[in-house]
Amino acid sequence: MSDLFDTGTRPGRVPLAALLRPATLDEVIGQEAVVGPGSILRRRIAARSLGSVILYGPPGIGKTSIARAVGAMLGKEFRPLNATRAGVSDLRRIADEARIKPVLIFVDEVQRFSATQADDLLALCEDGVADFIGATTGNPYHVLTPALVSRSTILKLEPLSIEEMERVVQRGIDHLAGEGIEVSMTPEQRRMVAGRSGGDARRALTTLESLAVGHEADGPLRITDEMLTEAYVSAPINHDRSGDAHYDIVSAFIKSMRGSDPDATLYWLARLIHGGEDPRFIARRIMIHASEDVGLADNTALQTAVAAAQAVEKIGYPEAQIVLAHAALHIARAPKSGSVTRGISQALHFVGSQPPASVPLHLRDAHYKGAAALGHVGYRFPHDDPRGWVEQEYAPGLARGAFYQSDARSAPTFERRADEYWTRTTGTPQPRRLPGDDPSA
């Protein structure tokens, strides 16, 4: 008996994902906006003028496959390079080849190219020597040189939908059947593989392949739920810390804390932790948003966040996940106020756009001989007043509430208590961003 992946019959076994690479854009599953009829890529191929193209998106969604298909459709030699290993000599070698026959240069991880390498590559394309497709998991506007961005067509690829992933899985099953391996899988199991693969076609096919390895070809392979569970026990969730997945998951985590959704906060935090995110990075984000989104509504939120940051420095994973969850949930569950962020932003804008104001004489340093002779007098010490406050000018010409407007709402927060205290003390209502929601009224 032989199995599908018997190295005696298939020396240097080719992975299933590579065997199923589409030969043309018509065979690509998903990415309709990029490869469908009327798309920029189709029009460029029809015009036989590709130029410089950047494909970006998460791993395993077809960037390399699309590039290979484009090369085949253009009738050009496909010359792949990996930017982490390619040097100037590699580019020169391909350039020499391209002067003899049509070549499509494909650069994976193109964000790793230096500015000099990128300029050399673009020069080849602009001189008509070769066409170029670059692939990156990062947002090109964040990770590529300005020259590459401005002189290339940027095409974004999306993670495959569950339905598209099911088609990928079925294509793999059909291929295995053609190789003599009958895979029996329920629709629910097929959907599980599709869902757990996170839009990554390569991961789905690799999972299917791992189940088939070693199976003898004289009988059907019946997939069980236990087999699938075991296959995914150690499978990482897609979290590329240099790409859009990083920024998107962090953004979702932050917005869930700001939106006071504890379950979503824990989910996105778990995604970050499971993806191997540095706990110190997560702790820093929590600290920032303790002030940015909670602020004066609950001053203890920042204390919790700072304590969490100190704790993760000492303990690390796995225990750090508990500390991070504690701090993140404090932010999510705390009442919210944006007055701190808004206030300092408005003050900085004012300082940057207006002439500097002189410090009033009564506020100037008076701790030296001769200060009084210079007019540095008249400061009234608030602690000498029974109220702990005196009415005096601190910033001439600056309207009250120019920068700080309270966000106090109905909850008994520090900010609300402060509003009530200062309204009683000064006899003047506190400036508020939302005048209709005045807790002191």
XYZ file of C-alpha atoms in Angstrom:
441
model
C 0.000 0.000 0.000
C 1.112 3.568 -0.578
C 0.076 6.761 1.015
C -0.541 10.066 -0.677
C 2.663 11.616 0.567
C 4.988 8.624 0.208
C 8.404 10.188 -0.385
C 9.327 7.143 -2.438
C 6.801 8.092 -5.092
C 7.035 11.883 -4.650
C 10.641 12.904 -3.960
C 10.799 16.335 -2.329
C 7.074 16.375 -1.624
C 5.333 19.530 -2.814
C 2.918 20.962 -0.211
C -0.769 20.730 -1.035
C -1.090 24.527 -0.956
C 1.594 24.798 -3.650
C 0.004 22.048 -5.759
C -3.291 23.938 -5.779
C -1.872 27.319 -6.734
C -4.082 28.907 -9.410
C -2.552 29.046 -12.874
C -4.727 31.980 -13.972
C -6.692 34.727 -12.248
C -9.892 32.857 -13.134
C -8.839 30.111 -10.721
C -8.279 32.498 -7.806
C -10.872 32.091 -5.051
C -12.048 35.423 -3.657
C -10.357 38.821 -4.166
C -12.951 39.763 -6.777
C -12.136 43.477 -6.528
C -8.502 42.771 -7.376
C -8.720 39.948 -9.935
C -12.305 40.099 -11.234
C -13.484 41.311 -14.648
C -12.808 44.994 -15.176
C -10.282 45.186 -12.337
C -7.120 47.266 -12.661
C -5.037 44.101 -12.792
C -7.122 42.634 -15.624
C -6.895 45.866 -17.599
C -3.132 46.034 -17.125
C -2.754 42.439 -18.318
C -4.952 43.099 -21.351
C -2.834 46.148 -22.207
C 0.376 44.129 -21.669
C 1.555 46.927 -19.384
C 1.774 45.941 -15.735
C 4.359 48.358 -14.335
C 4.841 48.318 -10.555
C 2.175 46.734 -8.344
C 2.045 46.210 -4.579
C -0.234 43.485 -3.181
C -0.853 43.730 0.540
C -2.903 41.783 3.036
C -2.657 39.046 5.686
C -0.613 35.876 5.109
C -2.048 32.986 3.109
C -4.640 34.854 1.060
C -3.041 34.526 -2.376
C -0.499 37.295 -2.933
C 2.157 34.979 -4.354
C -0.417 32.935 -6.269
C -1.869 36.031 -7.911
C 1.611 37.235 -8.855
C 2.462 33.856 -10.426
C -0.832 33.833 -12.335
C -0.191 37.349 -13.646
C 3.266 36.300 -14.833
C 1.832 33.281 -16.628
C -0.921 35.338 -18.262
C 1.640 37.886 -19.452
C 3.892 35.106 -20.745
C 6.785 36.346 -18.616
C 9.399 34.446 -16.652
C 8.490 34.586 -12.956
C 11.507 35.556 -10.875
C 10.774 35.512 -7.120
C 12.963 37.275 -4.570
C 12.673 37.504 -0.809
C 13.619 40.978 0.379
C 15.207 39.617 3.551
C 17.801 37.695 1.525
C 18.061 39.429 -1.850
C 20.975 41.751 -2.504
C 22.003 44.174 -5.223
C 23.705 41.341 -7.131
C 20.407 39.435 -7.327
C 18.655 42.432 -8.851
C 21.460 42.922 -11.351
C 21.358 39.263 -12.355
C 17.603 39.438 -12.983
C 18.011 42.762 -14.793
C 20.535 41.164 -17.160
C 18.108 38.304 -17.784
C 15.228 40.739 -18.358
C 17.144 42.444 -21.149
C 17.121 39.135 -23.011
C 13.603 37.825 -22.279
C 10.405 39.140 -20.621
C 10.566 38.906 -16.827
C 8.177 39.572 -13.945
C 10.053 40.286 -10.715
C 8.175 39.268 -7.578
C 9.506 40.520 -4.237
C 8.045 38.987 -1.093
C 8.294 41.007 2.130
C 9.062 44.020 -0.032
C 8.923 46.261 3.050
C 12.387 44.898 3.920
C 13.937 46.500 0.834
C 16.142 49.505 1.527
C 15.451 52.800 -0.216
C 18.390 52.120 -2.561
C 17.124 48.651 -3.485
C 13.623 50.024 -4.053
C 14.961 52.774 -6.321
C 16.984 50.258 -8.363
C 13.915 48.064 -8.758
C 11.682 50.953 -9.803
C 14.268 52.084 -12.333
C 14.069 48.677 -14.040
C 10.291 48.995 -14.314
C 10.277 52.598 -15.486
C 12.903 51.828 -18.121
C 10.645 49.049 -19.417
C 13.187 46.342 -18.597
C 10.863 44.329 -16.317
C 7.532 44.366 -14.537
C 7.357 44.161 -10.757
C 4.919 42.884 -8.123
C 5.719 43.332 -4.448
C 3.952 41.597 -1.566
C 3.682 42.710 2.043
C 1.524 41.959 5.057
C 1.973 45.533 6.264
C 0.057 48.609 5.252
C 2.189 50.040 2.399
C 1.613 53.573 3.650
C 3.212 52.551 6.956
C 6.018 50.212 5.906
C 7.194 51.021 2.366
C 9.499 53.750 1.152
C 7.670 56.837 -0.162
C 9.088 56.192 -3.635
C 7.621 52.681 -3.796
C 4.229 53.917 -2.639
C 4.046 56.888 -4.990
C 5.238 54.976 -8.065
C 3.277 51.751 -7.622
C -0.338 50.678 -7.911
C -1.472 49.599 -4.433
C -3.956 46.699 -4.320
C -5.382 45.476 -1.017
C -6.313 41.808 -0.590
C -8.896 40.840 2.024
C -9.045 37.712 4.205
C -11.205 35.085 2.524
C -14.778 34.758 3.751
C -16.030 31.561 5.389
C -17.811 30.609 2.161
C -14.674 31.208 0.086
C -12.619 29.224 2.579
C -15.076 26.316 2.272
C -14.435 26.354 -1.482
C -10.693 26.196 -0.792
C -11.181 23.209 1.519
C -13.387 21.461 -1.042
C -10.797 22.059 -3.744
C -8.242 20.383 -1.484
C -10.554 17.427 -0.854
C -11.152 17.042 -4.593
C -7.415 17.090 -5.282
C -6.792 14.448 -2.634
C -9.490 12.290 -4.214
C -7.672 12.576 -7.535
C -4.530 11.328 -5.775
C -6.389 8.302 -4.460
C -7.239 9.595 -0.974
C -10.949 9.861 -0.253
C -11.538 12.325 2.573
C -14.903 12.090 4.302
C -15.795 15.336 6.048
C -19.201 16.658 7.140
C -20.322 20.148 6.072
C -19.964 21.249 9.699
C -16.378 19.991 9.826
C -15.581 21.680 6.525
C -16.938 24.912 7.945
C -14.871 24.419 11.106
C -11.674 24.157 9.060
C -12.728 27.223 7.080
C -13.526 29.236 10.202
C -10.528 28.222 12.291
C -8.145 29.082 9.459
C -8.887 32.781 9.832
C -9.222 33.558 6.126
C -5.816 31.951 5.429
C -6.168 29.475 2.538
C -2.666 28.117 3.034
C -3.415 27.284 6.667
C -6.639 25.477 5.724
C -4.882 23.362 3.100
C -1.972 22.655 5.437
C -4.438 21.428 8.067
C -6.129 19.181 5.522
C -2.749 17.896 4.397
C -1.653 17.150 7.970
C -4.743 14.989 8.430
C -3.984 13.059 5.237
C -0.275 12.459 5.852
C 0.352 8.765 6.436
C -3.148 7.686 5.447
C -3.123 4.558 3.326
C -4.841 5.044 0.022
C -6.938 1.844 -0.011
C -9.669 3.167 2.260
C -11.544 6.407 2.980
C -10.187 8.859 5.530
C -13.043 9.688 7.874
C -12.381 12.971 9.665
C -13.585 13.139 13.266
C -14.160 16.186 15.446
C -11.375 14.944 17.712
C -8.929 14.897 14.788
C -9.803 18.486 13.915
C -9.537 19.639 17.515
C -6.097 18.056 17.793
C -5.009 19.638 14.513
C -5.898 23.102 15.793
C -4.675 22.815 19.390
C -1.400 24.542 18.586
C -2.469 26.466 15.508
C -1.707 30.193 15.942
C -4.382 32.782 15.329
C -3.350 35.250 12.639
C -1.622 38.176 14.323
C 1.209 39.576 12.239
C 2.853 42.145 14.496
C 4.326 44.021 11.535
C 1.194 44.123 9.419
C -2.386 45.326 9.336
C -3.531 42.492 11.607
C -1.459 44.047 14.372
C -2.936 47.510 13.942
C -6.468 46.228 13.434
C -6.533 43.978 16.501
C -4.945 46.630 18.698
C -7.491 49.137 17.384
C -10.367 46.763 18.165
C -8.979 46.200 21.677
C -8.714 49.929 22.351
C -12.160 50.716 20.963
C -13.715 47.913 22.999
C -12.254 49.357 26.212
C -13.408 52.839 25.203
C -16.833 51.458 24.311
C -17.189 49.806 27.752
C -17.686 46.292 26.365
C -15.905 43.928 28.782
C -16.460 40.786 26.696
C -15.087 42.349 23.518
C -12.197 43.777 25.540
C -11.284 40.297 26.790
C -11.690 38.755 23.335
C -9.327 41.174 21.603
C -6.928 41.036 24.531
C -6.900 37.243 24.202
C -6.194 37.592 20.467
C -3.204 39.789 21.257
C -1.902 37.412 23.914
C -2.483 34.303 21.785
C -0.707 35.977 18.876
C 2.402 36.461 21.011
C 2.101 40.219 21.512
C 4.634 41.668 23.953
C 2.804 42.160 27.292
C 4.688 45.423 27.805
C 3.195 46.797 24.596
C -0.313 45.856 25.741
C 0.303 47.406 29.164
C 1.453 50.656 27.554
C -1.741 50.860 25.495
C -3.836 50.312 28.628
C -1.921 53.069 30.456
C -2.492 55.519 27.619
C -6.207 54.867 27.517
C -6.580 55.053 31.280
C -5.966 58.781 30.855
C -7.311 59.228 27.334
C -10.697 57.554 27.778
C -11.309 57.399 31.542
C -9.350 60.385 32.746
C -10.959 62.389 35.536
C -13.988 60.104 35.679
C -11.903 57.581 37.666
C -8.383 58.564 38.660
C -7.667 55.074 39.986
C -7.767 53.657 36.443
C -4.340 55.122 35.723
C -3.030 53.721 39.008
C -4.251 50.255 38.019
C -2.723 50.568 34.550
C 0.652 51.719 35.883
C 0.654 48.910 38.448
C -0.117 46.416 35.671
C 2.768 47.730 33.566
C 5.121 47.331 36.512
C 3.781 43.850 37.247
C 4.252 42.468 33.732
C 7.876 43.611 33.819
C 8.376 41.322 36.816
C 6.265 38.263 36.015
C 5.796 37.869 32.236
C 3.515 35.298 30.617
C 1.482 33.291 31.431
C 0.556 35.050 34.703
C 0.823 38.484 33.056
C -2.385 37.733 31.147
C -4.344 37.977 34.421
C -2.797 41.333 35.282
C -3.463 42.675 31.786
C -7.072 41.486 31.933
C -7.517 43.178 35.333
C -6.252 46.511 34.023
C -8.112 46.300 30.701
C -11.388 45.482 32.445
C -10.886 48.435 34.788
C -10.729 50.699 31.725
C -13.727 49.002 30.114
C -15.888 49.105 33.254
C -14.932 52.589 34.437
C -17.062 55.649 33.624
C -15.608 57.618 30.746
C -14.389 61.175 30.258
C -12.490 62.676 27.353
C -11.875 66.034 29.021
C -8.163 65.400 29.645
C -7.373 64.461 26.040
C -9.539 67.190 24.584
C -8.203 69.834 26.962
C -4.498 69.279 26.312
C -5.103 68.948 22.556
C -6.907 72.284 22.440
C -4.261 73.957 24.610
C -1.421 72.675 22.421
C -3.202 73.836 19.281
C -3.712 77.285 20.815
C -0.069 77.564 21.902
C 1.115 76.504 18.463
C -1.088 78.965 16.592
C -1.075 82.098 18.792
C 1.655 84.516 19.931
C 2.962 83.594 23.399
C 1.307 85.413 26.289
C 3.406 87.142 28.926
C 3.358 85.680 32.426
C 1.320 88.047 34.688
C 3.522 89.913 37.177
C 1.805 88.428 40.226
C 2.536 84.882 38.956
C 6.222 85.442 38.270
C 8.990 84.048 40.459
C 9.314 86.134 43.642
C 11.842 84.017 45.522
C 14.826 86.324 45.169
C 15.911 89.774 46.241
C 14.761 92.458 43.922
C 11.677 90.562 42.709
C 9.356 93.069 44.367
C 11.208 95.936 42.722
C 10.475 94.272 39.392
C 6.767 94.199 40.200
C 6.545 90.495 41.036
C 3.968 91.107 43.748
C 0.265 90.668 44.338
C -0.019 86.883 44.328
C -2.772 85.693 46.685
C -2.112 82.321 48.327
C -5.261 80.112 48.010
C -4.519 78.219 51.241
C -4.886 81.441 53.215
C -8.549 81.628 52.217
C -11.079 79.500 54.153
C -12.430 78.181 50.868
C -8.981 77.117 49.618
C -9.584 79.294 46.585
C -9.231 82.960 45.683
C -10.440 84.786 42.641
C -7.438 85.979 40.680
C -6.313 85.969 37.074
C -3.973 83.182 35.978
C -3.997 83.540 32.172
C -5.072 86.990 30.960
C -7.312 86.966 27.927
C -8.084 83.267 28.202
C -11.804 82.610 28.469
C -12.972 80.231 31.156
C -13.527 76.825 29.575
C -11.284 77.618 26.614
C -9.595 74.235 26.979
C -11.102 72.289 29.848
C -14.769 71.430 29.669
C -16.064 68.839 32.096
C -17.393 65.545 30.774
C -19.109 64.731 34.090
C -22.321 62.812 33.587
C -24.875 61.399 36.005
C -22.573 58.802 37.599
C -20.941 59.848 40.912
C -17.479 60.215 39.381
C -14.570 62.291 40.627
C -15.210 64.752 37.809
C -18.832 65.193 38.810
C -17.912 65.655 42.477
C -15.284 68.194 41.441
C -17.846 70.082 39.349
C -20.250 70.254 42.265
C -17.511 71.321 44.683
C -16.186 74.105 42.492
C -19.653 75.347 41.594
C -20.410 75.705 45.324
C -17.008 77.254 46.059
C -16.861 79.771 43.233
C -20.573 80.373 42.779
C -20.111 79.799 39.048
C -21.240 76.715 37.084
C -18.359 74.736 35.615
C -17.769 74.834 31.844
C -19.156 71.691 30.268
C -18.879 70.084 26.860
C -22.452 68.810 27.112
C -24.449 71.670 28.667
C -27.685 69.684 28.539
C -26.294 67.085 30.947
C -25.473 69.188 34.005
C -25.296 67.070 37.168
C -25.185 70.186 39.334
C -28.482 71.472 37.974
